[in-house]
Amino acid sequence: MNRIVRVFMFALSLALPLLALAGDDIAGSKDHPLLTRYPGSYISEYSKAYNATEFKVGKGDNATTQTVEGDTTSLRYFYGSPETQASPLQIIRNYQNAIRQIGGEVVYERLPSEGDGGETTLKVHTGGKDVWVKLVPDIYGAPTQDYLLVVAEVAAMAQAVTANQLRDELDKNGFITLHVNFDTGKAVLKPDDLATMQQVAMMMKASPALKLRVEGHTDNVGDAASNKALSEARANSVMDAIVQAGVPAERLGAAGFGQERPVADNRSEEGRAKNRRVELVKAD
């Protein structure tokens, strides 16, 4: 990432003295290179891994949730003293301004209210990646408080799978698992996923007798009926893309099973991500 944003307050009403931190950062932690901390805070929780994270997008009652997969850094900053801490609104506005300065945008905002520190989602394209930022101030630790900062970096995925690899996996297991990156609650394929469908089509063209059943699956978030309908829509989207790539429709079928057939533990985000999948199964 070749652009670094340091979080400073330019308006006098938002300025805080640069006091020494009231506590030490947790061992092995550091600020994300894109966005640093608000003055007067220190890192109390830190993690960095490839993960799936839910971000709120939209406005007001029309806001929805979008799951973003990528290299994710999660930091919780804590104030050791009420004298050094900013208000939740100051923190939100500060990070929003920092992202706007490098061409980013605010895609969700919930302003603080009594008993609620608010939340904002930010997005910027930098360093060849889409970067998503979630900021959630916490006011329940009064008189001192903390805030959560989550930064997910989404790089364009290189097309690594080939038709031969797909056929080898199909011959070995009888099915192929595709972890298609659908937006939350949506069934529209993205350009990166269309490249995979082209490889599936090439595999089927090389084996004219091969027939496949496209099966959609979801995690257990939401109600079962909606999840089944969504899984059916996603399976049909995949089937349609393969047909559009030149495979006769009679060689394909589609079905959705919703949350009925999990392959991992739905109690963790990692498990739910594995359960959100499309499978290509050999058909008679």
C-alpha positions as a printed NumPy array, in Angstrom:
array([[  0.   ,   0.   ,   0.   ],
       [  1.791,   3.109,  -1.233],
       [ -0.257,   5.864,   0.416],
       [ -0.255,   6.429,   4.151],
       [ -2.871,   8.463,   5.926],
       [ -2.057,   9.834,   9.365],
       [ -5.069,  10.752,  11.414],
       [ -4.853,  14.369,  12.535],
       [ -7.497,  16.879,  13.52 ],
       [ -7.343,  20.165,  11.676],
       [-10.374,  21.905,  13.132],
       [ -9.637,  23.464,  16.5  ],
       [-12.86 ,  22.1  ,  17.934],
       [-11.634,  18.562,  17.177],
       [ -8.049,  18.984,  18.324],
       [ -6.607,  17.1  ,  21.28 ],
       [ -3.188,  17.597,  22.873],
       [ -0.658,  14.989,  21.874],
       [ -0.31 ,  13.45 ,  25.286],
       [  1.712,  10.383,  26.095],
       [ -0.273,   7.193,  25.859],
       [ -1.865,   6.11 ,  29.117],
       [ -1.101,   2.446,  28.44 ],
       [  1.135,   0.2  ,  26.365],
       [  0.081,  -1.38 ,  23.08 ],
       [ -0.568,  -5.106,  23.287],
       [  2.514,  -7.141,  22.331],
       [  2.961,  -7.629,  18.58 ],
       [  0.394,  -5.009,  17.604],
       [  0.786,  -1.952,  15.415],
       [ -1.366,   0.626,  13.64 ],
       [ -2.624,  -0.235,  10.18 ],
       [ -0.41 ,   1.55 ,   7.606],
       [ -3.423,   3.275,   6.032],
       [ -5.001,   4.681,   9.206],
       [ -3.366,   5.339,  12.523],
       [ -4.904,   5.849,  15.952],
       [ -6.647,   8.828,  17.449],
       [ -4.215,  10.648,  19.788],
       [ -4.34 ,   9.549,  23.412],
       [ -5.306,   5.917,  22.777],
       [ -3.453,   2.605,  22.781],
       [ -4.061,  -0.835,  21.253],
       [ -5.785,  -3.229,  23.65 ],
       [ -6.793,  -5.926,  21.102],
       [ -5.151,  -6.849,  17.8  ],
       [ -5.532,  -9.514,  15.12 ],
       [ -4.534,  -9.89 ,  11.491],
       [ -5.704, -12.7  ,   9.197],
       [ -7.535, -13.488,   5.982],
       [-11.143, -13.328,   7.053],
       [-14.751, -12.644,   6.08 ],
       [-16.204,  -9.507,   7.697],
       [-19.657,  -7.984,   7.553],
       [-19.856,  -4.273,   6.709],
       [-23.004,  -2.15 ,   6.768],
       [-23.777,  -0.24 ,   3.566],
       [-26.563,   2.142,   2.542],
       [-28.599,   4.715,   4.406],
       [-31.064,   4.589,   7.287],
       [-33.686,   1.866,   7.172],
       [-32.469,   0.832,   3.703],
       [-29.019,  -0.147,   4.979],
       [-27.918,  -3.715,   4.299],
       [-24.956,  -5.895,   5.225],
       [-22.191,  -6.876,   2.79 ],
       [-19.69 ,  -9.633,   3.508],
       [-16.144,  -8.771,   2.452],
       [-13.347, -11.352,   2.292],
       [ -9.711, -10.276,   2.399],
       [ -6.65 ,  -9.562,   4.515],
       [ -8.25 ,  -8.136,   7.635],
       [ -6.704,  -6.159,  10.487],
       [ -8.83 ,  -5.688,  13.604],
       [ -7.757,  -3.2  ,  16.276],
       [ -9.409,  -2.02 ,  19.458],
       [ -8.102,   1.265,  20.796],
       [ -8.611,   2.132,  24.454],
       [ -8.29 ,   5.429,  26.291],
       [ -6.537,   5.228,  29.618],
       [ -7.924,   8.552,  30.822],
       [-11.158,  10.507,  30.205],
       [ -9.026,  13.623,  29.762],
       [ -7.416,  12.24 ,  26.575],
       [-10.408,  10.666,  24.893],
       [-12.437,  12.104,  22.035],
       [-16.189,  11.893,  21.644],
       [-17.606,   9.136,  19.402],
       [-18.628,  11.757,  16.819],
       [-15.113,  13.244,  16.777],
       [-13.641,   9.818,  16.083],
       [-16.152,   9.058,  13.311],
       [-15.666,  12.415,  11.581],
       [-11.885,  12.135,  11.861],
       [-11.695,   8.808,  10.049],
       [-14.281,   9.842,   7.477],
       [-12.22 ,  12.936,   6.62 ],
       [ -9.026,  10.871,   6.407],
       [-10.56 ,   8.47 ,   3.87 ],
       [-12.085,  11.291,   1.809],
       [ -8.658,  12.925,   1.543],
       [ -7.387,   9.949,  -0.464],
       [-10.442,   9.692,  -2.724],
       [-12.524,   7.327,  -0.594],
       [-16.158,   7.517,   0.411],
       [-18.508,   7.013,   3.322],
       [-20.856,   4.13 ,   2.46 ],
       [-22.661,   3.897,   5.807],
       [-23.127,   6.151,   8.8  ],
       [-25.039,   5.831,  12.055],
       [-24.489,   8.863,  14.25 ],
       [-23.996,   8.493,  18.008],
       [-27.043,   8.787,  20.237],
       [-27.776,   8.13 ,  23.887],
       [-26.45 ,   4.676,  24.717],
       [-25.023,   4.179,  21.206],
       [-21.591,   5.276,  20.016],
       [-22.578,   5.045,  16.347],
       [-20.831,   3.321,  13.442],
       [-19.445,   4.131,  10.008],
       [-18.287,   2.139,   6.981],
       [-15.684,   3.616,   4.651],
       [-14.322,   2.413,   1.315],
       [-11.35 ,   3.446,  -0.806],
       [ -9.397,   1.97 ,  -3.726],
       [ -5.675,   2.307,  -3.11 ],
       [ -2.56 ,   0.269,  -3.83 ],
       [ -4.477,  -1.827,  -6.359],
       [ -6.95 ,  -2.978,  -3.694],
       [-10.428,  -2.161,  -2.496],
       [-10.088,  -1.296,   1.184],
       [-13.105,  -1.467,   3.505],
       [-13.055,   0.183,   6.927],
       [-15.445,  -0.345,   9.831],
       [-15.313,   2.055,  12.791],
       [-17.42 ,   1.424,  15.901],
       [-16.96 ,   3.703,  18.952],
       [-17.974,   2.073,  22.247],
       [-19.371,   4.242,  25.021],
       [-20.281,   1.534,  27.499],
       [-16.966,   1.744,  29.311],
       [-17.69 ,   5.238,  30.72 ],
       [-16.004,   7.302,  31.923],
       [-13.291,   5.908,  29.623],
       [-14.147,   4.312,  26.309],
       [-12.691,   2.494,  23.332],
       [-13.328,   2.083,  19.624],
       [-13.049,  -0.775,  17.146],
       [-11.303,  -0.298,  13.801],
       [-11.49 ,  -3.09 ,  11.199],
       [ -9.656,  -2.755,   7.862],
       [-10.232,  -5.36 ,   5.119],
       [ -8.048,  -5.292,   1.988],
       [ -9.53 ,  -7.005,  -1.063],
       [ -7.095,  -7.717,  -3.881],
       [ -8.243,  -8.881,  -7.297],
       [ -7.984, -12.663,  -7.216],
       [ -5.81 , -14.149,  -9.926],
       [ -7.483, -16.894, -11.926],
       [ -5.604, -19.927, -10.651],
       [ -7.99 , -22.783, -11.425],
       [ -7.875, -24.481, -14.83 ],
       [-10.242, -26.788, -16.659],
       [ -7.849, -29.719, -16.123],
       [ -7.677, -29.061, -12.388],
       [-11.459, -28.939, -12.187],
       [-11.778, -32.249, -14.045],
       [ -9.179, -33.906, -11.798],
       [-11.103, -32.804,  -8.684],
       [-14.408, -33.917, -10.18 ],
       [-13.031, -37.356, -11.053],
       [-11.513, -37.722,  -7.582],
       [-14.433, -36.534,  -5.428],
       [-17.483, -36.605,  -7.666],
       [-18.071, -32.908,  -7.071],
       [-16.345, -29.503,  -7.184],
       [-16.781, -26.833,  -4.52 ],
       [-16.911, -23.232,  -5.744],
       [-16.725, -20.504,  -3.092],
       [-18.328, -17.816,  -5.223],
       [-18.041, -14.279,  -3.817],
       [-21.698, -13.234,  -3.872],
       [-22.722, -10.057,  -2.056],
       [-24.863, -10.662,   1.032],
       [-28.391, -11.611,   0.037],
       [-27.567, -11.373,  -3.694],
       [-27.236, -13.889,  -6.513],
       [-25.321, -11.845,  -9.113],
       [-21.965, -13.226, -10.246],
       [-18.962, -10.885, -10.242],
       [-16.403, -10.628, -13.082],
       [-13.768, -12.652, -11.184],
       [-16.255, -15.499, -10.746],
       [-17.239, -15.425, -14.423],
       [-13.659, -16.407, -15.256],
       [-14.148, -19.581, -13.207],
       [-17.371, -20.337, -15.084],
       [-15.408, -20.113, -18.337],
       [-13.067, -22.813, -17.02 ],
       [-16.031, -24.987, -16.042],
       [-17.404, -24.579, -19.555],
       [-14.051, -25.538, -21.089],
       [-13.988, -28.681, -18.925],
       [-17.492, -29.675, -20.045],
       [-16.754, -28.972, -23.713],
       [-13.748, -31.3  , -23.468],
       [-16.027, -34.054, -22.087],
       [-19.229, -33.99 , -24.208],
       [-20.897, -36.763, -22.179],
       [-20.396, -35.003, -18.827],
       [-23.492, -33.655, -17.085],
       [-23.467, -31.557, -13.912],
       [-25.949, -30.507, -11.259],
       [-25.31 , -27.074,  -9.751],
       [-26.179, -27.058,  -6.032],
       [-26.34 , -23.879,  -3.936],
       [-25.754, -23.735,  -0.175],
       [-25.821, -20.991,   2.483],
       [-24.862, -20.531,   6.121],
       [-27.524, -20.432,   8.842],
       [-27.832, -16.639,   9.111],
       [-31.443, -15.652,   8.399],
       [-34.518, -17.858,   8.112],
       [-34.443, -21.238,   6.407],
       [-36.991, -20.415,   3.691],
       [-35.159, -17.279,   2.559],
       [-31.825, -19.093,   2.58 ],
       [-33.217, -21.878,   0.41 ],
       [-34.621, -19.389,  -2.098],
       [-31.292, -17.532,  -2.157],
       [-29.316, -20.74 ,  -2.682],
       [-31.601, -21.68 ,  -5.606],
       [-31.112, -18.255,  -7.187],
       [-27.334, -18.533,  -6.835],
       [-27.289, -22.037,  -8.318],
       [-29.307, -20.78 , -11.288],
       [-26.926, -17.825, -11.764],
       [-23.975, -20.219, -11.952],
       [-25.824, -22.548, -14.324],
       [-26.834, -19.647, -16.58 ],
       [-23.226, -18.408, -16.719],
       [-21.988, -21.842, -17.8  ],
       [-24.695, -22.03 , -20.467],
       [-23.757, -18.551, -21.693],
       [-20.17 , -19.792, -21.987],
       [-21.322, -22.333, -24.59 ],
       [-22.54 , -25.447, -22.746],
       [-25.957, -26.817, -23.807],
       [-28.58 , -26.225, -21.103],
       [-29.728, -29.873, -21.179],
       [-26.369, -30.931, -19.704],
       [-26.986, -28.9  , -16.55 ],
       [-29.468, -28.708, -13.708],
       [-29.748, -26.499, -10.634],
       [-31.012, -26.906,  -7.072],
       [-30.758, -25.004,  -3.801],
       [-30.455, -26.541,  -0.337],
       [-30.084, -23.394,   1.773],
       [-28.64 , -24.159,   5.205],
       [-29.608, -27.853,   5.167],
       [-26.175, -29.306,   4.325],
       [-23.4  , -27.485,   6.226],
       [-19.814, -28.694,   5.814],
       [-18.42 , -26.597,   8.701],
       [-19.434, -25.169,  12.076],
       [-21.856, -22.257,  11.667],
       [-20.871, -20.911,  15.097],
       [-17.742, -19.289,  13.638],
       [-17.387, -16.834,  10.745],
       [-14.779, -19.133,   9.192],
       [-17.271, -21.995,   9.258],
       [-20.09 , -19.877,   7.85 ],
       [-17.822, -18.751,   5.   ],
       [-17.174, -22.404,   4.067],
       [-20.894, -23.157,   4.123],
       [-21.635, -20.324,   1.667],
       [-20.744, -22.282,  -1.448],
       [-21.845, -23.675,  -4.789],
       [-21.091, -27.28 ,  -5.699],
       [-20.909, -28.87 ,  -9.14 ],
       [-21.97 , -32.508,  -8.792],
       [-21.716, -35.252, -11.403],
       [-25.177, -36.097, -12.691],
       [-26.333, -39.365, -14.225]])
